[in-house]
One Martini backbone bead per residue (centre of mass of N, CA, C, O) as a GRO file, in nm:
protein
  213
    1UNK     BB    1 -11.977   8.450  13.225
    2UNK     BB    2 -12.155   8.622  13.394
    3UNK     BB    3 -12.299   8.364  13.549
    4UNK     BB    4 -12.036   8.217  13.689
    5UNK     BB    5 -11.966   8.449  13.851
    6UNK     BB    6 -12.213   8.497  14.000
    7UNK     BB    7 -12.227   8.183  14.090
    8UNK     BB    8 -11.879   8.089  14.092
    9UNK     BB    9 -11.656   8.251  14.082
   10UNK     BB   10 -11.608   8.251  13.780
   11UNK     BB   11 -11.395   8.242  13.490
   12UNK     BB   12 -11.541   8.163  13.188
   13UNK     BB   13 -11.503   7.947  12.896
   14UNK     BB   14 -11.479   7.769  12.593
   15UNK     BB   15 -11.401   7.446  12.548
   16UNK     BB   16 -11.264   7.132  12.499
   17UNK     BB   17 -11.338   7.076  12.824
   18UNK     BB   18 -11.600   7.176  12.965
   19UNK     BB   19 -11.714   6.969  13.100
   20UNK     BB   20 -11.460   6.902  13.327
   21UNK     BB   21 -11.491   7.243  13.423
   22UNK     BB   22 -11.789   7.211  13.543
   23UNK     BB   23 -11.707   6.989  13.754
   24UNK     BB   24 -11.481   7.167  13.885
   25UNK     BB   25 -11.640   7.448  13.965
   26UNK     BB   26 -11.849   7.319  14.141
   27UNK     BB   27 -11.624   7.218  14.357
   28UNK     BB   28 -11.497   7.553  14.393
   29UNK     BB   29 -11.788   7.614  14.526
   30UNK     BB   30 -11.810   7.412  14.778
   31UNK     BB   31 -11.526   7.501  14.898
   32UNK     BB   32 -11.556   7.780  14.943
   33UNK     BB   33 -11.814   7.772  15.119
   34UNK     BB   34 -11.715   7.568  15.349
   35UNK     BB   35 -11.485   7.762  15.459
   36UNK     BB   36 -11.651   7.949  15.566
   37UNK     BB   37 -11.737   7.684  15.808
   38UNK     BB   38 -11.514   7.536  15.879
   39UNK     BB   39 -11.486   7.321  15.598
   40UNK     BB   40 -11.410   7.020  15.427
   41UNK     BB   41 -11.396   6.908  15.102
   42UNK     BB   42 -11.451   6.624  14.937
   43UNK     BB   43 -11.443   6.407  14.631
   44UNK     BB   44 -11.575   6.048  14.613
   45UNK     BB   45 -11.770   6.118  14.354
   46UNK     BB   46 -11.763   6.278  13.998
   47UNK     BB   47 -11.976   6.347  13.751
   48UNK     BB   48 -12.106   6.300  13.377
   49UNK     BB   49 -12.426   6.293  13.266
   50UNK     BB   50 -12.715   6.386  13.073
   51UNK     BB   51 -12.639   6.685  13.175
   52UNK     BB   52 -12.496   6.623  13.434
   53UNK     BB   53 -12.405   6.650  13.771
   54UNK     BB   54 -12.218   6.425  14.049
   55UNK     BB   55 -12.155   6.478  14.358
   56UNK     BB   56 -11.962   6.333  14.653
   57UNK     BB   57 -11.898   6.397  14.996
   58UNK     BB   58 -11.644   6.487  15.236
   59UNK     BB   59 -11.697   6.617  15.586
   60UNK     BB   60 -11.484   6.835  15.746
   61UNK     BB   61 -11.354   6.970  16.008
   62UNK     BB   62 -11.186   7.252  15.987
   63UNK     BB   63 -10.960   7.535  15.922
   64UNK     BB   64 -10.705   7.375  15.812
   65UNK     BB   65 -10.826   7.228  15.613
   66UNK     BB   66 -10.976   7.431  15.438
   67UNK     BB   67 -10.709   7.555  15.346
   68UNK     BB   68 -10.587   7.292  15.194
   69UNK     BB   69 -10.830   7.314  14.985
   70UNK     BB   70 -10.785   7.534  14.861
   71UNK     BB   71 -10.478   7.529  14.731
   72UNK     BB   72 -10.626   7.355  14.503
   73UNK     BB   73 -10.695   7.580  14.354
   74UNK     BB   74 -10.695   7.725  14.021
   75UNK     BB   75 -10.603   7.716  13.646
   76UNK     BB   76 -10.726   7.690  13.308
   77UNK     BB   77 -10.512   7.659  12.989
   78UNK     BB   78 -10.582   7.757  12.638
   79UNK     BB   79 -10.471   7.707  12.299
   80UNK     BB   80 -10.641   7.840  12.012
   81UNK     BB   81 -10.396   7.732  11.806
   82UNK     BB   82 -10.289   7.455  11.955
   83UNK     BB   83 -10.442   7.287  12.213
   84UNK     BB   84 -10.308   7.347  12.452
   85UNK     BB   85 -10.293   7.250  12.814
   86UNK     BB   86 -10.273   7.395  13.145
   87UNK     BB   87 -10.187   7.395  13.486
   88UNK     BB   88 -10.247   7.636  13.764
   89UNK     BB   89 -10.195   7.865  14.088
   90UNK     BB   90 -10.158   8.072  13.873
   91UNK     BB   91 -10.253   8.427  13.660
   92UNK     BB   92  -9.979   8.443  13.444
   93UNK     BB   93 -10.041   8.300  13.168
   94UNK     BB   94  -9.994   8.497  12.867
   95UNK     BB   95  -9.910   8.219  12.708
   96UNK     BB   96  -9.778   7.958  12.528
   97UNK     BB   97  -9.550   7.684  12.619
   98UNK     BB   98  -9.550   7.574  12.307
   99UNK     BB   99  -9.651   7.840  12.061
  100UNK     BB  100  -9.667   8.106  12.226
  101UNK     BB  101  -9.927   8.216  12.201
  102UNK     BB  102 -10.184   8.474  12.324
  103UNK     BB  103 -10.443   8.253  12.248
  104UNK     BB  104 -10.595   8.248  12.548
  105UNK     BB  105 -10.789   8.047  12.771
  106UNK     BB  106 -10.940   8.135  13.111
  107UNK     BB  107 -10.974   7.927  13.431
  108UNK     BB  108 -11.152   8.055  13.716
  109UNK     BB  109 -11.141   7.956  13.993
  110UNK     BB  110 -11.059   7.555  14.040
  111UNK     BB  111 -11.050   7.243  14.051
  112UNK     BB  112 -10.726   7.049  14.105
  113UNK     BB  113 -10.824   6.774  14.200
  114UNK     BB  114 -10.977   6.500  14.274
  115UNK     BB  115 -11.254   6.368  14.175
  116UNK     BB  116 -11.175   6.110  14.337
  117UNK     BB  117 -11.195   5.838  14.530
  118UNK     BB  118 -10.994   5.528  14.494
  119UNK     BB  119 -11.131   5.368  14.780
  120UNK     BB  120 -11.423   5.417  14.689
  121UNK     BB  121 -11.462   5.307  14.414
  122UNK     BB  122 -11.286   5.021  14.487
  123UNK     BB  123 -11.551   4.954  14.673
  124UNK     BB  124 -11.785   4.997  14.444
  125UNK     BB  125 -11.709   4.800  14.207
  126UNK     BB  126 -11.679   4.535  14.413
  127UNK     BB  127 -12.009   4.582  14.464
  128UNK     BB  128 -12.186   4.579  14.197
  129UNK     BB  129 -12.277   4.270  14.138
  130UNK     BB  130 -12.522   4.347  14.348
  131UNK     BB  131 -12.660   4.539  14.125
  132UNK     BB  132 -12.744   4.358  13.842
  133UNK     BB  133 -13.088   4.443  13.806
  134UNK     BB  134 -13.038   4.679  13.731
  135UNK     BB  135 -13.148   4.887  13.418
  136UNK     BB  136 -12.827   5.053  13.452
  137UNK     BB  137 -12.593   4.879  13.532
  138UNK     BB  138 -12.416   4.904  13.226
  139UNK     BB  139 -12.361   5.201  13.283
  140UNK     BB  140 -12.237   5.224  13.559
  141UNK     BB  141 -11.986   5.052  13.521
  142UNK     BB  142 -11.858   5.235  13.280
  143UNK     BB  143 -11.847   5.489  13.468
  144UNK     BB  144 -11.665   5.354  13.687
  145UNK     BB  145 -11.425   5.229  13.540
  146UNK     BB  146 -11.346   5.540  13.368
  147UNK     BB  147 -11.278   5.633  13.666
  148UNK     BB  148 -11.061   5.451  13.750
  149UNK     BB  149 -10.866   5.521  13.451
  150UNK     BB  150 -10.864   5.862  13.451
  151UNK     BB  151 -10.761   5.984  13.763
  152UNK     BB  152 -10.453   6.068  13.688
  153UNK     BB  153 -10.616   6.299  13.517
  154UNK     BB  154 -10.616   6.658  13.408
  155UNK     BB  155 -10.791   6.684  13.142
  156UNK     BB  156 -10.865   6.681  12.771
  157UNK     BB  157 -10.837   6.547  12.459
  158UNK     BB  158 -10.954   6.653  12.159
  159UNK     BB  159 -10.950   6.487  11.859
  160UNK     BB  160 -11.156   6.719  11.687
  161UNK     BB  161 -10.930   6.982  11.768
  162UNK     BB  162 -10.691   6.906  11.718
  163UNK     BB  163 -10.724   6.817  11.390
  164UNK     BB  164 -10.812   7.113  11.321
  165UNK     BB  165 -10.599   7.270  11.386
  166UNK     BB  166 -10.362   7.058  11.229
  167UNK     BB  167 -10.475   6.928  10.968
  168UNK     BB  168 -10.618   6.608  10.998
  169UNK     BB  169 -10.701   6.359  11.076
  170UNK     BB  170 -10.887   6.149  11.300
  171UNK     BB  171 -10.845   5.956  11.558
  172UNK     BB  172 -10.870   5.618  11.678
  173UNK     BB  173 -10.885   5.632  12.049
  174UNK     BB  174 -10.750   5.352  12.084
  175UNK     BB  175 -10.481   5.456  11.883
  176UNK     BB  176 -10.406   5.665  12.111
  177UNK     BB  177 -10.376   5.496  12.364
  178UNK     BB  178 -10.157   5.288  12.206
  179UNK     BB  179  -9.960   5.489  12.123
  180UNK     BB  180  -9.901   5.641  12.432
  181UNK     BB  181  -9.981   5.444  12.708
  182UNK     BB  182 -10.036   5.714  12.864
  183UNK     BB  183 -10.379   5.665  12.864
  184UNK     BB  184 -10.771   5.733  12.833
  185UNK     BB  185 -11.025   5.752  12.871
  186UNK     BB  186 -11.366   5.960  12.888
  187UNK     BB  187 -11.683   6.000  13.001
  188UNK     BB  188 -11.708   6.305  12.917
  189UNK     BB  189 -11.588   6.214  12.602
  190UNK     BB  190 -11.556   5.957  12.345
  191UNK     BB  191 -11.341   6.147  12.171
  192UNK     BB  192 -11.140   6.153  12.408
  193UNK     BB  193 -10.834   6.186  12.611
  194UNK     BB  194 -10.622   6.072  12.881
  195UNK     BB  195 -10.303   6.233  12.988
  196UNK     BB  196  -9.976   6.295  13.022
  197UNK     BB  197  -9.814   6.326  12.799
  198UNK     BB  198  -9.656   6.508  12.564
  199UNK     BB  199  -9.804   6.718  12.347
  200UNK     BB  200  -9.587   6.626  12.091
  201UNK     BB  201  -9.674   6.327  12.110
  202UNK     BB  202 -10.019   6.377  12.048
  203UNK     BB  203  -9.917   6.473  11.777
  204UNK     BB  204  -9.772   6.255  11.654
  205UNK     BB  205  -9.991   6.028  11.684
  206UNK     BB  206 -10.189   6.166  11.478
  207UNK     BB  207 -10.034   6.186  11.250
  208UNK     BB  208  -9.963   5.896  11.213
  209UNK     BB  209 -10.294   5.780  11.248
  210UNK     BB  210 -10.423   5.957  10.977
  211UNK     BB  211 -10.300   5.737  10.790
  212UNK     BB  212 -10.427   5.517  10.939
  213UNK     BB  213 -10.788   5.435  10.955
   0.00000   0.00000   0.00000
C-alpha cells in the first residue's frame, strides 16, 4: 500500500477486482500528471494481458480540459462481508450500502471514466481482419471483442468470491450472463462478469444456478 501511495498517489487493498482497479489507477496517475502540464488525456484503448497494462491515449492541450478529466477520478468501495462493491467521487462511504457492515475496503483516487473509446476500438475491430497472419490474431480479436462488450459497466463481480462470501457452489459465467441478461464477461478475469443489475439480482441468480450446475 505503501508503494502505490509514493508512485500513484493512490490508498489501495486488494480486492476482488484488483486487475481493473491497477489499470484504473495507472491511468489516474497519467491523468495526474497531465494536468499539471495543463493537458487532458483520454484513454482511447486500455486493458490487461499476461501481467502487464497497455493504455493508449489522446492528448488535449488545454487547462479547462484537464479539470474536466480530473472530475471523473473518484473511489471504488468493497464491502469484505458481503462483496457488493460502488464507485463515489467522495471518500465519505464508511458502510456497506447493501448489507449495512463496516467491514469496507477504500481505493482511491483513480479513474471512473471510461477504459476505451469505443468509435476507436469499433474501428479498429472493423479493421482487424486485415492482420490475420499475426501469430496472436486470435488472441488480438478475443480481447478487441470483450472490450468492446464490457466498455458500459464499471467494476466486475468474481464469482468465486461472491460463491465463497454466501456459501453457494460456483456458477457458470455464461449462465450467470444468461441470467442476468445485462451482464458481459470481462477480459480482466475469466471467472468474473460485468453488470449494471443491482447486488440482490447477481446474489439470486448465483444462489439459483449454484443448484444447477
Amino acid at each position: 500500500r505503501r508503494s502505490c501511495l509514493r508512485k500513484y498517489f493512490t490508498f489501495n487493498y486488494k480486492l476482488s477486482l484488483s486487475k481493473e482497479i491497477g489499470l484504473r489507477v495507472l491511468i489516474s496517475k497519467v491523468i495526474q500528471e497531465s494536468a499539471i502540464m495543463e493537458k487532458s488525456v483520454y484513454p482511447l484503448i486500455s486493458y490487461y494481458s499476461d501481467y502487464y497494462y497497455r493504455v493508449f491515449f489522446r492528448v488535449i492541450n488545454g487547462a479547462k480540459k484537464a479539470d474536466e478529466v480530473l472530475e471523473k477520478l473518484g473511489f471504488i468501495y468493497e464491502c469484505q462481508d458481503c462483496g457488493y462493491h460502488e464507485i463515489s467521487h467522495t471518500q465519505c462511504i464508511d458502510k456497506c450500502s447493501y448489507c449495512g457492515s463496516k467491514n469496507i475496503k477504500t481505493v482511491g483516487p483513480l479513474w471512473l471514466g471510461n477504459l476505451i473509446d469505443k468509435d476507436f476500438v469499433n474501428g479498429l475491430s472493423q479493421n482487424l481482419e486485415k492482420f490475420s497472419y499475426l501469430k496472436y490474431y486470435d488472441k488480438i480479436r478475443s480481447i478487441v471483442d470483450l472490450l468492446l462488450n464490457e466498455s458500459n459497466y464499471v467494476g466486475y463481480y468474481n464469482l468465486d468470491f461472491l460463491a465463497s462470501k454466501h456459501k453457494t457452489n460456483v456458477p457458470a459465467v455464461s449462465k450467470m450472463i444468461e441470467c442476468l441478461g445485462d451482464a458481459s464477461r470481462t477480459h480482466f478475469d475469466t471467472k468474473s462478469i460485468k453488470t449494471n443489475k443491482k447486488f440482490e439480482d447477481i446474489l439470486l441468480c448465483i444462489k439459483n444456478l449454484s443448484y444447477y450446475r
